[in-house]
Coordinates of C-alpha atoms in Angstrom, one line a residue:
M1 CA 154.0 110.6 228.9
A2 CA 154.1 114.3 229.1
L3 CA 155.0 116.6 226.2
L4 CA 158.8 115.7 225.8
K5 CA 160.9 118.8 225.3
V6 CA 163.0 118.9 222.4
L7 CA 166.5 119.9 221.6
L8 CA 169.9 119.6 221.9
L9 CA 173.4 119.7 222.9
L10 CA 175.7 118.5 220.5
G11 CA 179.2 117.8 219.5
L12 CA 177.9 120.2 217.0
G13 CA 175.5 122.2 218.8
V14 CA 176.7 124.0 221.9
S15 CA 175.9 126.5 224.5
V16 CA 174.6 129.7 223.0
N17 CA 175.5 133.1 224.5
S18 CA 173.1 135.6 223.3
A19 CA 175.4 138.5 224.0
V20 CA 177.8 137.4 221.3
S21 CA 177.1 138.2 217.8
L22 CA 179.4 136.9 215.1
Q23 CA 179.3 137.9 211.5
K24 CA 180.0 134.6 210.0
R25 CA 178.6 131.0 210.2
I26 CA 179.4 127.9 208.4
I27 CA 183.1 128.9 207.8
G28 CA 183.5 129.9 204.2
G29 CA 179.9 129.8 203.4
H30 CA 177.3 132.1 201.9
N31 CA 173.7 133.0 202.5
C32 CA 171.4 130.4 201.4
A33 CA 169.2 131.4 198.5
D34 CA 165.6 132.1 199.7
T35 CA 164.1 129.6 197.3
E36 CA 165.9 126.7 198.8
R37 CA 166.1 125.0 202.4
Q38 CA 162.6 126.4 203.5
Y39 CA 162.1 122.9 205.2
H40 CA 165.1 124.0 207.6
V41 CA 164.2 123.6 211.3
R42 CA 166.2 125.2 214.3
L43 CA 165.9 123.3 217.3
E44 CA 166.6 125.4 220.6
G45 CA 166.7 124.0 224.1
S46 CA 167.5 125.8 227.5
N47 CA 167.8 124.6 231.1
G48 CA 167.4 128.1 232.3
T49 CA 171.3 128.8 232.7
Q50 CA 172.4 127.3 229.2
R51 CA 170.9 127.4 225.7
T52 CA 171.5 124.9 222.8
L53 CA 171.3 125.1 219.1
C54 CA 171.0 122.6 216.4
G55 CA 169.3 122.1 213.0
G56 CA 166.8 119.6 211.3
S57 CA 164.7 119.2 208.5
L58 CA 161.1 118.9 208.0
I59 CA 160.4 115.7 205.9
H60 CA 156.9 115.0 206.7
P61 CA 153.9 117.4 208.1
K62 CA 154.7 115.8 211.5
W63 CA 158.2 114.6 211.5
I64 CA 161.6 116.1 211.7
L65 CA 164.9 114.3 210.7
T66 CA 167.9 115.4 212.6
A67 CA 171.0 114.1 214.6
D68 CA 170.6 111.9 217.6
S69 CA 173.0 114.3 219.4
C70 CA 170.5 116.8 219.0
W71 CA 168.4 115.2 221.5
K72 CA 168.9 116.4 225.1
T73 CA 167.8 113.8 227.6
E74 CA 168.8 115.5 230.8
R75 CA 166.0 116.6 233.2
G76 CA 165.3 120.2 233.4
W77 CA 165.6 121.2 229.6
F78 CA 162.8 122.9 227.7
N79 CA 163.1 122.3 223.9
V80 CA 161.2 123.7 221.0
A81 CA 161.3 123.3 217.0
M82 CA 161.2 126.3 215.2
L83 CA 160.1 126.6 211.4
N84 CA 160.1 129.3 209.0
V85 CA 163.5 130.0 209.8
H86 CA 164.4 130.4 205.9
P87 CA 163.6 132.7 204.5
R88 CA 162.4 134.9 207.5
T89 CA 159.4 136.6 205.6
T90 CA 156.4 135.0 207.6
G91 CA 157.8 135.0 211.1
L92 CA 159.1 132.0 213.2
K93 CA 156.6 129.2 214.1
V94 CA 157.4 127.7 217.4
L95 CA 156.1 124.0 217.9
G96 CA 156.6 121.5 220.6
I97 CA 157.6 117.8 220.2
Q98 CA 155.5 115.0 221.5
A99 CA 156.6 111.6 223.1
D100 CA 157.3 109.7 219.8
I101 CA 161.0 110.2 219.5
L102 CA 162.6 107.4 217.4
F103 CA 165.9 106.5 217.7
Y104 CA 167.7 104.1 215.3
D105 CA 169.4 101.4 217.5
P106 CA 169.3 97.8 215.8
E107 CA 172.6 96.8 217.7
G108 CA 171.6 98.0 220.8
W109 CA 173.3 101.6 220.6
R110 CA 172.1 104.6 218.9
H111 CA 173.2 105.7 215.3
D112 CA 173.4 109.5 215.2
I113 CA 170.1 109.9 213.5
I114 CA 166.8 110.5 215.0
L115 CA 163.2 111.2 214.2
L116 CA 161.2 113.8 216.2
K117 CA 157.4 114.0 216.1
L118 CA 155.6 117.4 216.2
L119 CA 152.4 117.8 218.4
R120 CA 150.4 119.0 215.3
R121 CA 150.6 118.8 211.6
V122 CA 152.4 121.6 209.5
K123 CA 150.5 122.7 206.5
D124 CA 152.2 125.6 205.4
V125 CA 156.1 124.7 205.2
P126 CA 157.5 123.1 202.4
L127 CA 158.8 119.4 203.0
A128 CA 162.4 118.4 202.5
P129 CA 162.8 116.0 199.3
L130 CA 164.0 112.5 200.5
P131 CA 167.0 111.1 198.4
D132 CA 167.0 109.0 195.2
C133 CA 169.2 106.5 196.5
S134 CA 170.0 105.1 193.0
N135 CA 171.9 108.2 192.5
R136 CA 174.0 108.8 195.8
P137 CA 176.7 111.2 195.7
K138 CA 180.1 109.7 195.1
I139 CA 183.6 110.9 195.7
G140 CA 184.3 114.2 194.1
D141 CA 180.5 115.1 193.9
T142 CA 179.6 118.4 195.6
V143 CA 177.4 118.3 198.4
Q144 CA 175.6 121.4 200.0
L145 CA 175.8 121.8 203.6
A146 CA 174.0 124.6 205.9
G147 CA 173.3 125.8 209.2
E148 CA 172.9 128.7 211.6
G149 CA 175.6 127.8 213.8
A150 CA 179.2 129.3 214.5
T151 CA 181.3 130.9 213.5
T152 CA 184.2 133.1 212.7
T153 CA 187.2 131.4 214.2
G154 CA 189.5 132.6 217.1
P155 CA 193.0 132.9 217.5
N156 CA 195.0 130.1 215.4
N157 CA 191.8 129.2 213.5
E158 CA 190.3 127.8 216.8
Q159 CA 186.7 127.1 216.8
I160 CA 184.4 129.2 218.8
S161 CA 181.7 127.6 220.9
N162 CA 179.6 130.7 222.2
F163 CA 177.5 132.4 219.5
A164 CA 174.2 133.8 218.4
P165 CA 172.3 132.2 215.7
A166 CA 172.9 133.5 212.3
T167 CA 170.7 136.3 210.9
H168 CA 170.5 134.4 207.5
L169 CA 170.8 130.7 207.1
Q170 CA 174.3 130.0 205.8
C171 CA 175.1 127.4 202.9
V172 CA 178.5 126.0 201.8
D173 CA 179.5 123.5 198.9
M174 CA 182.0 121.0 199.8
P175 CA 183.2 117.9 197.9
V176 CA 182.7 114.3 199.0
V177 CA 186.1 112.9 200.1
E178 CA 185.0 109.6 201.6
A179 CA 182.2 107.3 200.5
S180 CA 179.6 105.8 202.8
H181 CA 181.3 103.6 205.5
F182 CA 180.6 102.5 208.9
L183 CA 182.1 104.5 211.9
P184 CA 181.6 103.4 215.5
T185 CA 179.1 105.3 217.6
Y186 CA 178.0 107.2 214.6
G187 CA 176.5 104.8 212.1
R188 CA 176.8 104.8 208.1
V189 CA 178.5 108.1 207.2
F190 CA 180.2 109.8 204.3
S191 CA 182.6 112.8 204.5
A192 CA 183.2 116.0 202.8
K193 CA 185.9 118.5 203.0
A194 CA 187.2 121.8 201.3
R195 CA 189.9 124.3 201.8
N196 CA 188.7 127.1 204.1
K197 CA 185.3 125.7 204.5
D198 CA 183.9 123.8 207.6
V199 CA 180.7 123.0 209.6
C200 CA 180.7 124.5 213.1
Y201 CA 179.3 124.3 216.5
G202 CA 175.3 124.5 216.2
D203 CA 175.0 123.0 212.5
A204 CA 174.6 119.3 213.5
G205 CA 171.4 117.9 212.4
S206 CA 171.1 120.1 209.4
A207 CA 170.9 118.5 206.0
A208 CA 173.5 117.7 203.3
V209 CA 171.9 118.2 199.9
F210 CA 172.9 116.9 196.5
N211 CA 170.8 117.4 193.4
G212 CA 168.1 119.2 195.4
K213 CA 167.4 116.3 197.8
I214 CA 168.7 115.3 201.2
Y215 CA 171.4 112.7 201.2
G216 CA 172.9 113.3 204.7
V217 CA 172.7 114.9 208.2
I218 CA 175.4 116.8 209.7
S219 CA 177.0 114.8 212.5
P220 CA 178.8 116.2 215.5
G221 CA 182.6 115.9 216.3
V222 CA 183.8 119.6 215.6
P223 CA 187.6 119.5 215.9
R224 CA 189.3 121.9 218.0
Y225 CA 190.5 123.8 214.9
A226 CA 188.6 124.8 212.0
C227 CA 189.1 123.1 208.6
E228 CA 191.6 120.5 209.8
S229 CA 189.2 117.5 209.4
A230 CA 186.4 116.3 207.0
A231 CA 182.8 117.0 208.2
S232 CA 181.1 113.6 208.8
I233 CA 177.8 113.4 207.3
V234 CA 175.3 110.5 208.4
D235 CA 174.3 108.7 205.0
V236 CA 170.4 109.0 204.9
C237 CA 170.3 106.4 202.0
E238 CA 171.3 103.8 204.7
Y239 CA 168.3 104.5 206.8
M240 CA 165.6 105.1 204.3
E241 CA 163.9 101.8 205.0
W242 CA 163.4 102.9 208.7
I243 CA 162.5 106.4 207.7
R244 CA 159.9 105.2 205.3
A245 CA 158.4 102.6 207.7
T246 CA 158.1 105.4 210.4
L247 CA 156.4 107.9 208.1
S248 CA 154.1 105.5 206.7
D249 CA 153.2 104.0 210.2
K250 CA 152.5 107.2 211.9

């Protein structure tokens, strides 16, 4: 199979209008510290008339963990993975994705989590620490979400779908409000919510971090108005057997 092209649309990734420059990403967030999230991956795609944006995490020298909805399956799309997104001190590294695209679909439908295999090993980018599932975030614990997506909001706090990637990776702290549970069409998820804070278009696939480790992948499903619903986060601990088997086998 020829080079499979990576990237995404999402419920949380959306068409990018490079002419639009918005000041704020991850509503209510702040610039991520330069010492954290150096494993963050930007996934970009284009079909010539539209562009898409999503996040991901480098968890192995050849594997990216992201949301299933960050994989664009339609013909005509060219997709790439971009590393060294944060901090931007060494310049972006652009890599292709090879044919090994692994979906999690034991019931015959795809959960919103995916592993993308890079064409070549990465040697100079830190890897994301995988979770200690004996110490999972509980209701009331604070998780850190991040992304380069939208946005400041429009009239009446309405989400804006057209945006340029943030000039600095944005982080936001939000408490867990719902423990891990099964959500049809998404899989095993937990939820986080905080007043005047939210994830936005373009943030799907990025990591939810607790105690310095990845415990979740931001899932799509942005409501029309910001800060009205909890953010759904795919629970990585529920998929660790599959992840570890993939990393050890490949």
